[in-house]
PDB file of C-alpha atoms and ligand atoms in Angstrom:
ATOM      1  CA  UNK A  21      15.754 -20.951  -6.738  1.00 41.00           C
ATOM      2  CA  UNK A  22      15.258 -17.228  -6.273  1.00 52.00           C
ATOM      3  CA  UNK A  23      16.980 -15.525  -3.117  1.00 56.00           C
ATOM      4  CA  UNK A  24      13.526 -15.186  -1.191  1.00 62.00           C
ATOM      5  CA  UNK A  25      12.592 -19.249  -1.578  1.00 68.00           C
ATOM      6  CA  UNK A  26      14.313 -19.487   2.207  1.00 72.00           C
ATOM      7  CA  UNK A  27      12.395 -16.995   3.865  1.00 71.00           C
ATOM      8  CA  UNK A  28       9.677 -18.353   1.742  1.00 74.00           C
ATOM      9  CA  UNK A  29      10.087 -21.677   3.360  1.00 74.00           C
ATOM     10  CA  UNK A  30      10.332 -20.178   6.733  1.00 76.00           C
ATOM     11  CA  UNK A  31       7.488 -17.661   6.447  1.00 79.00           C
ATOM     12  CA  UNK A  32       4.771 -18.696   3.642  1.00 86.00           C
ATOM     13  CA  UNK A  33       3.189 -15.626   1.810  1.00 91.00           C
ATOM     14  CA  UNK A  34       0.018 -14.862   1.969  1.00 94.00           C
ATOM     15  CA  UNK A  35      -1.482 -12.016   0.255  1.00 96.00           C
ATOM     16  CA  UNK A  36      -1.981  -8.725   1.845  1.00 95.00           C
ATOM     17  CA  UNK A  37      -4.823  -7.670   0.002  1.00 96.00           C
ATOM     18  CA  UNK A  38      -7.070 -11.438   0.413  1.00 96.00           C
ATOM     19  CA  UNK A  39      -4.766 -13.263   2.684  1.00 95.00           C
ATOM     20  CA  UNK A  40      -4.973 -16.177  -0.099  1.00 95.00           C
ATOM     21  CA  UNK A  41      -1.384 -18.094   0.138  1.00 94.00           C
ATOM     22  CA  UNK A  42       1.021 -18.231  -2.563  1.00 93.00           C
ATOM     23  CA  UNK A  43       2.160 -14.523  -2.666  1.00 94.00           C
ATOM     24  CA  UNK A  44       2.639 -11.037  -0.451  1.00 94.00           C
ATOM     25  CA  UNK A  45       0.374  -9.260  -3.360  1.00 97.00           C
ATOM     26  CA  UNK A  46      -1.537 -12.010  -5.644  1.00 97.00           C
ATOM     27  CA  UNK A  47      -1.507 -11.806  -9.157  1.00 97.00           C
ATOM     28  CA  UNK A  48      -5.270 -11.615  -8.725  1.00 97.00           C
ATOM     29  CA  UNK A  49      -5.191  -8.379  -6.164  1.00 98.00           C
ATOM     30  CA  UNK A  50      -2.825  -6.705  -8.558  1.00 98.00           C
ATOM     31  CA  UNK A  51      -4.918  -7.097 -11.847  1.00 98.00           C
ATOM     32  CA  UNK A  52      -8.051  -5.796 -10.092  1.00 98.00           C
ATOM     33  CA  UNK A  53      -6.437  -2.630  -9.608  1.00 98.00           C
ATOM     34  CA  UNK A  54      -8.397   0.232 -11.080  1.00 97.00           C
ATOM     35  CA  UNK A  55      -6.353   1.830 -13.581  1.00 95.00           C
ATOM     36  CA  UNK A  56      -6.109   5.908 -13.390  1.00 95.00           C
ATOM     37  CA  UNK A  57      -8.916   7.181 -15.739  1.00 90.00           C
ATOM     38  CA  UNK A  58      -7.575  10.041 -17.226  1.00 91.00           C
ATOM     39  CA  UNK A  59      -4.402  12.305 -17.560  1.00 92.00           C
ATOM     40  CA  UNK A  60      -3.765  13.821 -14.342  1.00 95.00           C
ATOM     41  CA  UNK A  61      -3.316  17.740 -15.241  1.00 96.00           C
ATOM     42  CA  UNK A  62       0.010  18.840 -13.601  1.00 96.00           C
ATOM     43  CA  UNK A  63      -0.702  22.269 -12.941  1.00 95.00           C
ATOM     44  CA  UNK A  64      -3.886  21.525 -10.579  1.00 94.00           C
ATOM     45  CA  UNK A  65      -3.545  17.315 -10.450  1.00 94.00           C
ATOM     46  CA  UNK A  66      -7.568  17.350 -11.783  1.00 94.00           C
ATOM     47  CA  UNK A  67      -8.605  14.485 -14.224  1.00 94.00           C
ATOM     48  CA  UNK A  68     -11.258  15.020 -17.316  1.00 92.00           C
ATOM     49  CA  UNK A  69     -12.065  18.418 -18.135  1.00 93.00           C
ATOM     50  CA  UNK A  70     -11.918  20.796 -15.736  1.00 94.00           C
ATOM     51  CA  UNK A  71     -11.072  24.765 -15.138  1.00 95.00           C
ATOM     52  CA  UNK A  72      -7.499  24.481 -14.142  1.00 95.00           C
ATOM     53  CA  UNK A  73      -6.096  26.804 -11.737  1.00 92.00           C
ATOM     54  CA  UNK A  74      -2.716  26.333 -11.845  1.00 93.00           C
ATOM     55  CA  UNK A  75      -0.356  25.616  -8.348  1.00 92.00           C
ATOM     56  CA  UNK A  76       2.113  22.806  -9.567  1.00 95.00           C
ATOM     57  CA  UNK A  77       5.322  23.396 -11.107  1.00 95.00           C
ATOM     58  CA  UNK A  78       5.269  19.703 -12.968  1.00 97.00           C
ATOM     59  CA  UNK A  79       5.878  18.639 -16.473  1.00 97.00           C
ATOM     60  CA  UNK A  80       3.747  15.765 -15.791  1.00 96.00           C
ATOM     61  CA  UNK A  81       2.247  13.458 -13.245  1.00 96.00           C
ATOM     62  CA  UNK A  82       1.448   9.990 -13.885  1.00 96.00           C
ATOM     63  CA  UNK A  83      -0.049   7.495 -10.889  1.00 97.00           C
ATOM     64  CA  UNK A  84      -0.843   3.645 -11.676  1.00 97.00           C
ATOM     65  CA  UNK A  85      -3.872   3.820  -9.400  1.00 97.00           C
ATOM     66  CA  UNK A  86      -5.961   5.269  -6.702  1.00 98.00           C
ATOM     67  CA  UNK A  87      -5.024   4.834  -2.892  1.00 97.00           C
ATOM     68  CA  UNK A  88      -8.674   4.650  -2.138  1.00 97.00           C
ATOM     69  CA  UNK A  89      -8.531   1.430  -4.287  1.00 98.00           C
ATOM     70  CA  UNK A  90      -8.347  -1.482  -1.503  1.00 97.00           C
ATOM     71  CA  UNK A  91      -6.218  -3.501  -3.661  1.00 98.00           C
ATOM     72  CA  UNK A  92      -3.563  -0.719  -3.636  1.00 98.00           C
ATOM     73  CA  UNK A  93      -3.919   0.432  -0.570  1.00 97.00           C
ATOM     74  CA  UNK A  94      -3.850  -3.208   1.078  1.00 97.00           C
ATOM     75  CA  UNK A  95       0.015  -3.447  -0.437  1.00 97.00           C
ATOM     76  CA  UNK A  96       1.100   0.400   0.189  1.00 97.00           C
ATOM     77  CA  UNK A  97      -0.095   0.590   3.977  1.00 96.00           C
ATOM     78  CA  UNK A  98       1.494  -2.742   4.414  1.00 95.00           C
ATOM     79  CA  UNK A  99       4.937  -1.789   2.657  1.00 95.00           C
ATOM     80  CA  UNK A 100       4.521   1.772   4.869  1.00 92.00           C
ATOM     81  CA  UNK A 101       3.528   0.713   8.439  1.00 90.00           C
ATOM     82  CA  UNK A 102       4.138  -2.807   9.046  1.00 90.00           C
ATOM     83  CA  UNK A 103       7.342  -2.584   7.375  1.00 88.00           C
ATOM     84  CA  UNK A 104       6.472  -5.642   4.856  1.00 87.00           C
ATOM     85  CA  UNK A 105       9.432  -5.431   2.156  1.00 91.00           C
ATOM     86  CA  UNK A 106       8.629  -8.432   0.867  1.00 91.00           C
ATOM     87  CA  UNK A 107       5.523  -7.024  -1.085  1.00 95.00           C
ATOM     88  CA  UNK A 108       8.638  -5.296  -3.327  1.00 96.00           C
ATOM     89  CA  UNK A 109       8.667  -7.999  -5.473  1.00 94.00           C
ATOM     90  CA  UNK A 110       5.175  -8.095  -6.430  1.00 97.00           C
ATOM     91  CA  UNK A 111       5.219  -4.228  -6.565  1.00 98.00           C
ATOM     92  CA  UNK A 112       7.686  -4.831  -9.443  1.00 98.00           C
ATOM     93  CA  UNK A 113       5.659  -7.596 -10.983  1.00 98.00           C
ATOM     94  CA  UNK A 114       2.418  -4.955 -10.718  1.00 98.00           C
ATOM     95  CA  UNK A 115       4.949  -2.027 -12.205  1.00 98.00           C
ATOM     96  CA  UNK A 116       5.722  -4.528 -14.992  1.00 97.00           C
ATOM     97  CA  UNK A 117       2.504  -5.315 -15.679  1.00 97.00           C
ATOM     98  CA  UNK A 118       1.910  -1.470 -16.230  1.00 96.00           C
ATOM     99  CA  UNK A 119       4.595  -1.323 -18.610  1.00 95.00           C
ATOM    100  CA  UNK A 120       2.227   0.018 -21.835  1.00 92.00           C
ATOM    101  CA  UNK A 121       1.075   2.948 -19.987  1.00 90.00           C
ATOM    102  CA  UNK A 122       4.885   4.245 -18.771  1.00 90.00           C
ATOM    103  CA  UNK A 123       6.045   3.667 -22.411  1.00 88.00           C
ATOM    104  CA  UNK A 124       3.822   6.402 -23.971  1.00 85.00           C
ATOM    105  CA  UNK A 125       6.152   8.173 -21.378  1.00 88.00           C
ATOM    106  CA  UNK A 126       8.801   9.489 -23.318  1.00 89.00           C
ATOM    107  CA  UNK A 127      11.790  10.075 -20.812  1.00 92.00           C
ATOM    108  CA  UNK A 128      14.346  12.074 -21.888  1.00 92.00           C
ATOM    109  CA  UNK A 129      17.840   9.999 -21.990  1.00 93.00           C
ATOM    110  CA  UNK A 130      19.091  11.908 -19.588  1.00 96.00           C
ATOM    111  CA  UNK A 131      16.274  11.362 -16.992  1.00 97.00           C
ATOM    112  CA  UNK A 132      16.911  10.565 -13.277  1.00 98.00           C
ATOM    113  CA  UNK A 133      14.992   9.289 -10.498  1.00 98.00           C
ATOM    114  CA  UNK A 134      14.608  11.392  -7.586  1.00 98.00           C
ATOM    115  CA  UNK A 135      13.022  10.038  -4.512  1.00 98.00           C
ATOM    116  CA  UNK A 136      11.039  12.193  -1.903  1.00 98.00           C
ATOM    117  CA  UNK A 137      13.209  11.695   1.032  1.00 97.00           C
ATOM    118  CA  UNK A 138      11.763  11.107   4.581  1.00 95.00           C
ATOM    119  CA  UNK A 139      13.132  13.212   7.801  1.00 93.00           C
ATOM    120  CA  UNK A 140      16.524  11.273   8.892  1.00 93.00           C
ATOM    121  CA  UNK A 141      14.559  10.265  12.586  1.00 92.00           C
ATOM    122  CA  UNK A 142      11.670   8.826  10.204  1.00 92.00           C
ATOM    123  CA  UNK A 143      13.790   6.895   8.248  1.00 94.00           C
ATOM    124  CA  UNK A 144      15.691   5.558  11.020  1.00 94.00           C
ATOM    125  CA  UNK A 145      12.571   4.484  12.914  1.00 93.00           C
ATOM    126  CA  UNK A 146      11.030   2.803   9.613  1.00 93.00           C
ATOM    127  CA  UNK A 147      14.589   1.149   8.454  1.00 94.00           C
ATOM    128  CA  UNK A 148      13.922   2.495   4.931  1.00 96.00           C
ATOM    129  CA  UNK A 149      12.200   5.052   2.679  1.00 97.00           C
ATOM    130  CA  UNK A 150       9.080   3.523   0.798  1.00 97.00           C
ATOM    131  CA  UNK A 151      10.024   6.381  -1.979  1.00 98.00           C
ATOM    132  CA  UNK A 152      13.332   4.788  -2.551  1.00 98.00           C
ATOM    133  CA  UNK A 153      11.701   0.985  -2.917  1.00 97.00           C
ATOM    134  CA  UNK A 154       9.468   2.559  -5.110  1.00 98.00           C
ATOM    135  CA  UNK A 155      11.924   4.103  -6.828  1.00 98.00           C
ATOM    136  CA  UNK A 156      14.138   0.907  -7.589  1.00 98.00           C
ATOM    137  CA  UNK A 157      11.504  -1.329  -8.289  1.00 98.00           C
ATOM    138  CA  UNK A 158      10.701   0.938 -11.323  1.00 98.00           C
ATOM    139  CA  UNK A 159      14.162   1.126 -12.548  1.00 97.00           C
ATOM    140  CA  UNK A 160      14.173  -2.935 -12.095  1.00 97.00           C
ATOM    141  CA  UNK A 161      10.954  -3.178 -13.941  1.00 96.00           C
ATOM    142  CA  UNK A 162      10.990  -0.778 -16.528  1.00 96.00           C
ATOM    143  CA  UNK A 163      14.476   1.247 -17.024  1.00 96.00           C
ATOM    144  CA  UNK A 164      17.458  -0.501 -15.876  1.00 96.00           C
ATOM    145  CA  UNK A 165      19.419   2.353 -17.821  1.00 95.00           C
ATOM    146  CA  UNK A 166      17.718   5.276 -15.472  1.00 97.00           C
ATOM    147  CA  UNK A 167      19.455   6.608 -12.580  1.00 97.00           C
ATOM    148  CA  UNK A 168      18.234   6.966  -8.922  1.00 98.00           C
ATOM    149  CA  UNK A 169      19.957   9.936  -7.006  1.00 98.00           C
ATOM    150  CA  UNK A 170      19.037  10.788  -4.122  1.00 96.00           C
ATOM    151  CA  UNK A 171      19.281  14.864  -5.035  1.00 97.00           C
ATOM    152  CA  UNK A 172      17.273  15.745  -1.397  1.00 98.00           C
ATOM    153  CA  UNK A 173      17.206  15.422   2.064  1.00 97.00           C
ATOM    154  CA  UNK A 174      14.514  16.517   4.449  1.00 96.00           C
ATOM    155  CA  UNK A 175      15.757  18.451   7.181  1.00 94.00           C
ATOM    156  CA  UNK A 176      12.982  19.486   9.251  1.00 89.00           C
ATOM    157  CA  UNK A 177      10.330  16.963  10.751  1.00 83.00           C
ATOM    158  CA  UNK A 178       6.881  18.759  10.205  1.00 87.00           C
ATOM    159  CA  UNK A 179       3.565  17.600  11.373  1.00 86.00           C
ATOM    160  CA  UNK A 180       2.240  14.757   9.136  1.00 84.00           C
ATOM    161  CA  UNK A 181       0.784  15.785   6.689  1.00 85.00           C
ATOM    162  CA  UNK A 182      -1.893  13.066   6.718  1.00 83.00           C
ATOM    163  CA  UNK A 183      -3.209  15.291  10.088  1.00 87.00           C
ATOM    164  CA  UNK A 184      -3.793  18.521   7.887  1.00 88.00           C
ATOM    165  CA  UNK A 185      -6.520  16.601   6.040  1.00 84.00           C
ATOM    166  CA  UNK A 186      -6.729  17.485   2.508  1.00 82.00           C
ATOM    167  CA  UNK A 187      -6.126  21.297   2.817  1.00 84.00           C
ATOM    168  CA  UNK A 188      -3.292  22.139   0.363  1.00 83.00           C
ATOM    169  CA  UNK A 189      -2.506  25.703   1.614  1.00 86.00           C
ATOM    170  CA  UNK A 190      -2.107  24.267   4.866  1.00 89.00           C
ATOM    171  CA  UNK A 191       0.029  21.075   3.970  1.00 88.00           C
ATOM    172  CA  UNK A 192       2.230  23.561   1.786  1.00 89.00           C
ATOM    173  CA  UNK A 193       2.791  25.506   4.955  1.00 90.00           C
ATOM    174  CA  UNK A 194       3.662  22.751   7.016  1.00 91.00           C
ATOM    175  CA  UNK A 195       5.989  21.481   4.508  1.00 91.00           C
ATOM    176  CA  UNK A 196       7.704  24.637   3.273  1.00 92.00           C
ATOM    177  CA  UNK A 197      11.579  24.522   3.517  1.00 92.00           C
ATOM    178  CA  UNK A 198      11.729  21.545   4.648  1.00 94.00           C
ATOM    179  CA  UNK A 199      13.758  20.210   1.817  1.00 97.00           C
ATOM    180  CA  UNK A 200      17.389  20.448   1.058  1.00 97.00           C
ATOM    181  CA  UNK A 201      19.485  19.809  -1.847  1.00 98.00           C
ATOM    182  CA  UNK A 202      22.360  17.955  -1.091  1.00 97.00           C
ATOM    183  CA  UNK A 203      23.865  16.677  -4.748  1.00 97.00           C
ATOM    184  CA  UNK A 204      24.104  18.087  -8.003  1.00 97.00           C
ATOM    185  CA  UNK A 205      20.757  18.243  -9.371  1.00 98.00           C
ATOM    186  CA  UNK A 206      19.903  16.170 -12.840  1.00 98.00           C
ATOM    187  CA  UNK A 207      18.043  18.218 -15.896  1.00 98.00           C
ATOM    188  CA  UNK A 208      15.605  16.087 -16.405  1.00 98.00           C
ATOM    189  CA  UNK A 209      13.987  14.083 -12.723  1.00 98.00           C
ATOM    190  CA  UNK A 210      11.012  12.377 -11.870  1.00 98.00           C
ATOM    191  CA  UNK A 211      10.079  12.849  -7.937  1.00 98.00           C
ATOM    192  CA  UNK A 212       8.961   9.210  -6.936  1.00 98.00           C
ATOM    193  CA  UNK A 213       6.639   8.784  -4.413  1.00 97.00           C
ATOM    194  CA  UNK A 214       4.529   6.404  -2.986  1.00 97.00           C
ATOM    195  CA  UNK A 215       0.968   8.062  -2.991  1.00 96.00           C
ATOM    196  CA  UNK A 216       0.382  11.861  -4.187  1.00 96.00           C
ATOM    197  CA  UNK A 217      -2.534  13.524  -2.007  1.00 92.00           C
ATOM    198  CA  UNK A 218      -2.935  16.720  -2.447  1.00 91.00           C
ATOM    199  CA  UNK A 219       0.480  17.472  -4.112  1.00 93.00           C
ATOM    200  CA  UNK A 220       1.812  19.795  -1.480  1.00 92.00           C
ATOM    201  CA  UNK A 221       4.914  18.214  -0.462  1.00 93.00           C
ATOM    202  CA  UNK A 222       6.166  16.875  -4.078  1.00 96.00           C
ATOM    203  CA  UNK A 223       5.431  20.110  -5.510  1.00 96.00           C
ATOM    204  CA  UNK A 224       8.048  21.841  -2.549  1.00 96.00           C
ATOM    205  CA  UNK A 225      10.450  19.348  -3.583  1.00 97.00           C
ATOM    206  CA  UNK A 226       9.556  20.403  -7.173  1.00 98.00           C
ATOM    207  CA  UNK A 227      10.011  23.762  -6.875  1.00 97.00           C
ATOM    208  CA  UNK A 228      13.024  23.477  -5.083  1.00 97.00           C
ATOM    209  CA  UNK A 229      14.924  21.564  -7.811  1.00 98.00           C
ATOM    210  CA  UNK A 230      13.782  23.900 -10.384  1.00 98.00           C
ATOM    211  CA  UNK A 231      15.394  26.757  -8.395  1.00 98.00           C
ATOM    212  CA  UNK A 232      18.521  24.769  -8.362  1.00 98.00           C
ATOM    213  CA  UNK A 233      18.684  24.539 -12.221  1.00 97.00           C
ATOM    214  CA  UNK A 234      16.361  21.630 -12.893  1.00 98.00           C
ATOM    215  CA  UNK A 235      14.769  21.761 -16.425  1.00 98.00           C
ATOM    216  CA  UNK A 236      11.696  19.456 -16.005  1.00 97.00           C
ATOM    217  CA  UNK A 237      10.613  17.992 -13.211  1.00 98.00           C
ATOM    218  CA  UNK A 238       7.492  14.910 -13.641  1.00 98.00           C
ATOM    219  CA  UNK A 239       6.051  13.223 -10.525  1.00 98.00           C
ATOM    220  CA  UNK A 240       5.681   9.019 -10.360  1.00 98.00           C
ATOM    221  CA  UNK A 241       3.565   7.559  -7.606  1.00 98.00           C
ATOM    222  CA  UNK A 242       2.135   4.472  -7.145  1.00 98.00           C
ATOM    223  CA  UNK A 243      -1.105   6.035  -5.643  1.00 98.00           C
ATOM    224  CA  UNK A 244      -3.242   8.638  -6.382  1.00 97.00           C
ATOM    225  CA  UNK A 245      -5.415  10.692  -3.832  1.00 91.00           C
ATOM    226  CA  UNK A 246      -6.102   9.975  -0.247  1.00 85.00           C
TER     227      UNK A 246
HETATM  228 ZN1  LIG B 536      -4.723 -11.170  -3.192  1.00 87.27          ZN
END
């Protein structure tokens, strides 16, 4: 018996995605997930050809889906705003499931997990950070030898950037210096997060590690786009 089969007992998933019982995120919900169709480009986050204009400092960027996917989304907004941990495990199972497309991801052995931190009253209001489940349930899935340090903090509480829309001078406005270093910072880090919009705020935490002596800096997110 697993740790959850008592809270199981008590409170009987049902899938957030099709409410069908059995599990928070169905094995069904999770294989209908559209897979991301091409490389993401990190200097401009465009797929397929395209004329890049360079803003992002990544190395890479690499999302398992789109957040305009219902299946996704379903288990993300859940995780976010009705505080439903319990999806982790099925995030993990999901991750897993993935596996093929992380392994052409050669990580350095030296590679650490960074997670985009949220503001200390957010985090206290939502009892956790969805960047730091995130992060764990990747190193649980896929690299139990990787590290997660939590290099930042956020120290200012800007507007949200979901209420700048999808303008990416403004969101980089709203979220410049807002970050902090607070440890030593790793060579080699991939930012976790849970859903990349526009790339404003991973690319200030980018940018800040890379002034404090990071070499490379890739992005993870569950969720691509708004
Ligand atoms: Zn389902």
């Amino acid at each position: 018996m697993d740790r959850w089969s008592f809270w199981d007992f008590l409170f009987p998933p049902h899938c957030v995605s099709c409410a069908r019982d059995g599990e928070w995120w169905c094995a069904d919900c999770r294989s209908k997930v559209e897979k991301v169709r091409a490389l993401v480009c990190p200097r401009c986050l465009k797929q397929g050809a395209h004329e890049c204009r360079p803003v992002f400092p990544f190395a890479s960027v690499m999302a398992l889906g789109y957040y305009h996917d219902p299946f996704l989304r379903a288990v993300i907004t859940n995780l976010k705003f009705n505080g439903t941990r319990v999806v982790m495990r099925d995030i993990e199972k999901f991750i897993l499931s993935r596996k093929s497309e992380l392994d052409e991801w050669r990580l350095p052995h030296d590679t650490v997990l960074v997670p985009v931190p949220l503001s200390e009253p957010r985090h206290r209001s939502r009892g956790f950070n969805q960047a730091e489940l995130i992060a764990q349930a990747f190193q649980k899935s896929l690299w139990p030898e990787v590290k997660i340090q939590p290099v930042l903090a956020k120290v200012k509480n800007p507007d949200p950037q979901s209420s700048l829309g999808d303008d990416v001078i403004l969101r980089q406005k709203n979220i410049q210096d807002c970050f902090q270093v607070i440890d030593d910072v790793p060579s080699h880090i991939i930012l976790v997060d849970d859903v990349i919009t526009t790339g404003a705020t991973t690319a200030e935490a980018a940018r800040l590690l890379l002034a404090h002596g990071a070499q490379e800096v890739r992005v993870l997110a569950l969720a691509l786009g708004a």
